[in-house]
């Protein structure tokens, strides 16, 4: 009876140790480690001496490797241009670097100009883009409201203009 109790206790301790090791890895990843731990294993044949004879024995070799996480890039904003309207992929963006993907899904050539507020100098622009083509630019933005429009003759007057809200990065 006593022997069974000791065996049961030893089994429970081993299970608890395994569980603690597994949760320790999860906790370590949650703390902001820079890589993911990956367990590798391989079957190898090893020569050992048994009873004075050399024999080959199959063993399992185990090692751990660190797979680094990739840092996320700047956020992206999709701008779709159709005949006389511009559509965003999201209602607002956070301040900082922004990758703007201009996608012309219309039948005419379109371009894009960006200014801060209601006027002022052009901060960024996308050159004339043929129908069914896409162009990408990277621009730094500060919090505020930006005006975007197509600069081709009469396109802005016909509705190809909109405003983009840029919020503080901690929001």
GROMACS .gro file of C-alpha atoms in nm:
model
  171
    1UNK     CA    1   0.000   0.000   0.000
    2UNK     CA    2   0.278   0.235   0.096
    3UNK     CA    3   0.462   0.155  -0.227
    4UNK     CA    4   0.155   0.243  -0.438
    5UNK     CA    5   0.120   0.572  -0.253
    6UNK     CA    6   0.485   0.662  -0.326
    7UNK     CA    7   0.450   0.568  -0.693
    8UNK     CA    8   0.133   0.778  -0.724
    9UNK     CA    9   0.300   1.074  -0.552
   10UNK     CA   10   0.605   1.049  -0.781
   11UNK     CA   11   0.378   1.042  -1.090
   12UNK     CA   12   0.187   1.347  -0.970
   13UNK     CA   13   0.512   1.539  -0.911
   14UNK     CA   14   0.639   1.455  -1.260
   15UNK     CA   15   0.311   1.567  -1.418
   16UNK     CA   16   0.318   1.892  -1.219
   17UNK     CA   17   0.679   1.957  -1.326
   18UNK     CA   18   0.592   1.905  -1.693
   19UNK     CA   19   0.292   2.137  -1.661
   20UNK     CA   20   0.501   2.405  -1.490
   21UNK     CA   21   0.766   2.385  -1.763
   22UNK     CA   22   0.505   2.423  -2.037
   23UNK     CA   23   0.333   2.718  -1.869
   24UNK     CA   24   0.672   2.873  -1.801
   25UNK     CA   25   0.738   2.887  -2.175
   26UNK     CA   26   0.404   3.052  -2.240
   27UNK     CA   27   0.469   3.302  -1.962
   28UNK     CA   28   0.816   3.373  -2.103
   29UNK     CA   29   0.669   3.446  -2.446
   30UNK     CA   30   0.408   3.674  -2.290
   31UNK     CA   31   0.686   3.870  -2.117
   32UNK     CA   32   0.813   3.991  -2.454
   33UNK     CA   33   1.080   3.744  -2.562
   34UNK     CA   34   1.222   3.816  -2.905
   35UNK     CA   35   1.192   3.462  -3.038
   36UNK     CA   36   0.979   3.149  -3.034
   37UNK     CA   37   1.140   2.838  -2.888
   38UNK     CA   38   1.116   2.542  -3.125
   39UNK     CA   39   1.185   2.185  -3.013
   40UNK     CA   40   1.376   1.968  -3.261
   41UNK     CA   41   1.443   1.596  -3.234
   42UNK     CA   42   1.632   1.339  -3.437
   43UNK     CA   43   1.682   0.963  -3.409
   44UNK     CA   44   2.052   0.871  -3.393
   45UNK     CA   45   2.242   0.544  -3.359
   46UNK     CA   46   2.503   0.539  -3.084
   47UNK     CA   47   2.767   0.274  -3.011
   48UNK     CA   48   2.769   0.167  -2.645
   49UNK     CA   49   2.950  -0.104  -2.454
   50UNK     CA   50   2.726  -0.366  -2.291
   51UNK     CA   51   2.858  -0.676  -2.118
   52UNK     CA   52   3.196  -0.623  -2.279
   53UNK     CA   53   3.051  -0.596  -2.633
   54UNK     CA   54   3.002  -0.285  -2.846
   55UNK     CA   55   2.644  -0.260  -2.974
   56UNK     CA   56   2.447   0.002  -3.168
   57UNK     CA   57   2.157   0.157  -2.978
   58UNK     CA   58   1.887   0.388  -3.112
   59UNK     CA   59   1.859   0.716  -2.917
   60UNK     CA   60   1.655   1.031  -2.956
   61UNK     CA   61   1.856   1.353  -2.969
   62UNK     CA   62   1.660   1.664  -2.863
   63UNK     CA   63   1.761   2.030  -2.891
   64UNK     CA   64   1.592   2.370  -2.886
   65UNK     CA   65   1.626   2.652  -3.137
   66UNK     CA   66   1.511   3.012  -3.128
   67UNK     CA   67   1.303   3.139  -3.424
   68UNK     CA   68   1.312   3.522  -3.410
   69UNK     CA   69   0.988   3.715  -3.442
   70UNK     CA   70   0.962   3.970  -3.721
   71UNK     CA   71   0.886   4.325  -3.619
   72UNK     CA   72   0.561   4.449  -3.769
   73UNK     CA   73   0.595   4.711  -4.041
   74UNK     CA   74   0.418   5.044  -4.055
   75UNK     CA   75   0.038   5.036  -4.082
   76UNK     CA   76  -0.124   5.036  -4.425
   77UNK     CA   77  -0.414   5.232  -4.567
   78UNK     CA   78  -0.586   5.125  -4.886
   79UNK     CA   79  -0.735   5.401  -5.102
   80UNK     CA   80  -0.958   5.281  -5.385
   81UNK     CA   81  -1.029   5.524  -5.670
   82UNK     CA   82  -1.340   5.472  -5.879
   83UNK     CA   83  -1.514   5.719  -6.106
   84UNK     CA   84  -1.546   6.034  -5.899
   85UNK     CA   85  -1.508   5.887  -5.550
   86UNK     CA   86  -1.230   5.776  -5.313
   87UNK     CA   87  -1.282   5.498  -5.056
   88UNK     CA   88  -1.058   5.415  -4.757
   89UNK     CA   89  -0.993   5.069  -4.613
   90UNK     CA   90  -1.037   5.210  -4.259
   91UNK     CA   91  -1.200   5.521  -4.110
   92UNK     CA   92  -0.884   5.659  -3.942
   93UNK     CA   93  -0.514   5.581  -3.898
   94UNK     CA   94  -0.261   5.636  -3.618
   95UNK     CA   95   0.009   5.900  -3.648
   96UNK     CA   96   0.352   5.794  -3.767
   97UNK     CA   97   0.477   5.626  -4.083
   98UNK     CA   98   0.199   5.506  -4.310
   99UNK     CA   99   0.208   5.293  -4.623
  100UNK     CA  100  -0.063   5.420  -4.857
  101UNK     CA  101  -0.174   5.178  -5.128
  102UNK     CA  102  -0.352   5.364  -5.408
  103UNK     CA  103  -0.563   5.128  -5.619
  104UNK     CA  104  -0.728   5.265  -5.934
  105UNK     CA  105  -1.035   5.050  -5.999
  106UNK     CA  106  -1.196   5.304  -6.229
  107UNK     CA  107  -1.200   5.329  -6.606
  108UNK     CA  108  -1.004   5.656  -6.622
  109UNK     CA  109  -0.653   5.756  -6.517
  110UNK     CA  110  -0.647   5.894  -6.159
  111UNK     CA  111  -0.388   6.042  -5.923
  112UNK     CA  112  -0.385   6.148  -5.558
  113UNK     CA  113  -0.267   6.458  -5.370
  114UNK     CA  114  -0.247   6.491  -4.990
  115UNK     CA  115  -0.240   6.813  -4.783
  116UNK     CA  116  -0.283   6.880  -4.415
  117UNK     CA  117  -0.606   7.056  -4.316
  118UNK     CA  118  -0.804   7.243  -4.578
  119UNK     CA  119  -0.508   7.380  -4.771
  120UNK     CA  120  -0.137   7.433  -4.771
  121UNK     CA  121   0.145   7.261  -4.954
  122UNK     CA  122   0.108   6.913  -5.099
  123UNK     CA  123   0.270   6.671  -4.850
  124UNK     CA  124   0.261   6.365  -5.072
  125UNK     CA  125   0.128   6.260  -5.409
  126UNK     CA  126   0.068   5.953  -5.620
  127UNK     CA  127   0.138   6.004  -5.991
  128UNK     CA  128  -0.113   5.927  -6.263
  129UNK     CA  129  -0.223   5.566  -6.226
  130UNK     CA  130  -0.372   5.374  -6.517
  131UNK     CA  131  -0.698   5.182  -6.474
  132UNK     CA  132  -0.662   4.855  -6.278
  133UNK     CA  133  -0.315   4.957  -6.156
  134UNK     CA  134  -0.183   5.009  -5.804
  135UNK     CA  135   0.090   5.233  -5.660
  136UNK     CA  136   0.231   5.247  -5.308
  137UNK     CA  137   0.391   5.536  -5.119
  138UNK     CA  138   0.520   5.573  -4.764
  139UNK     CA  139   0.442   5.898  -4.580
  140UNK     CA  140   0.489   6.030  -4.224
  141UNK     CA  141   0.168   6.170  -4.073
  142UNK     CA  142   0.105   6.380  -3.761
  143UNK     CA  143  -0.230   6.382  -3.576
  144UNK     CA  144  -0.493   6.593  -3.750
  145UNK     CA  145  -0.715   6.594  -4.057
  146UNK     CA  146  -0.576   6.551  -4.407
  147UNK     CA  147  -0.739   6.631  -4.739
  148UNK     CA  148  -0.701   6.382  -5.027
  149UNK     CA  149  -0.817   6.448  -5.383
  150UNK     CA  150  -0.763   6.359  -5.747
  151UNK     CA  151  -0.584   6.650  -5.917
  152UNK     CA  152  -0.699   6.575  -6.271
  153UNK     CA  153  -0.921   6.846  -6.424
  154UNK     CA  154  -1.274   6.850  -6.275
  155UNK     CA  155  -1.232   6.519  -6.086
  156UNK     CA  156  -1.231   6.684  -5.740
  157UNK     CA  157  -1.533   6.897  -5.834
  158UNK     CA  158  -1.720   6.580  -5.936
  159UNK     CA  159  -1.657   6.417  -5.596
  160UNK     CA  160  -1.307   6.267  -5.598
  161UNK     CA  161  -1.209   6.427  -5.267
  162UNK     CA  162  -1.224   6.314  -4.907
  163UNK     CA  163  -1.075   6.370  -4.561
  164UNK     CA  164  -0.858   6.134  -4.356
  165UNK     CA  165  -0.848   6.151  -3.976
  166UNK     CA  166  -0.509   6.079  -3.815
  167UNK     CA  167  -0.520   6.013  -3.440
  168UNK     CA  168  -0.244   6.010  -3.176
  169UNK     CA  169  -0.050   5.680  -3.165
  170UNK     CA  170  -0.152   5.595  -2.806
  171UNK     CA  171  -0.524   5.581  -2.891
   0.00000   0.00000   0.00000
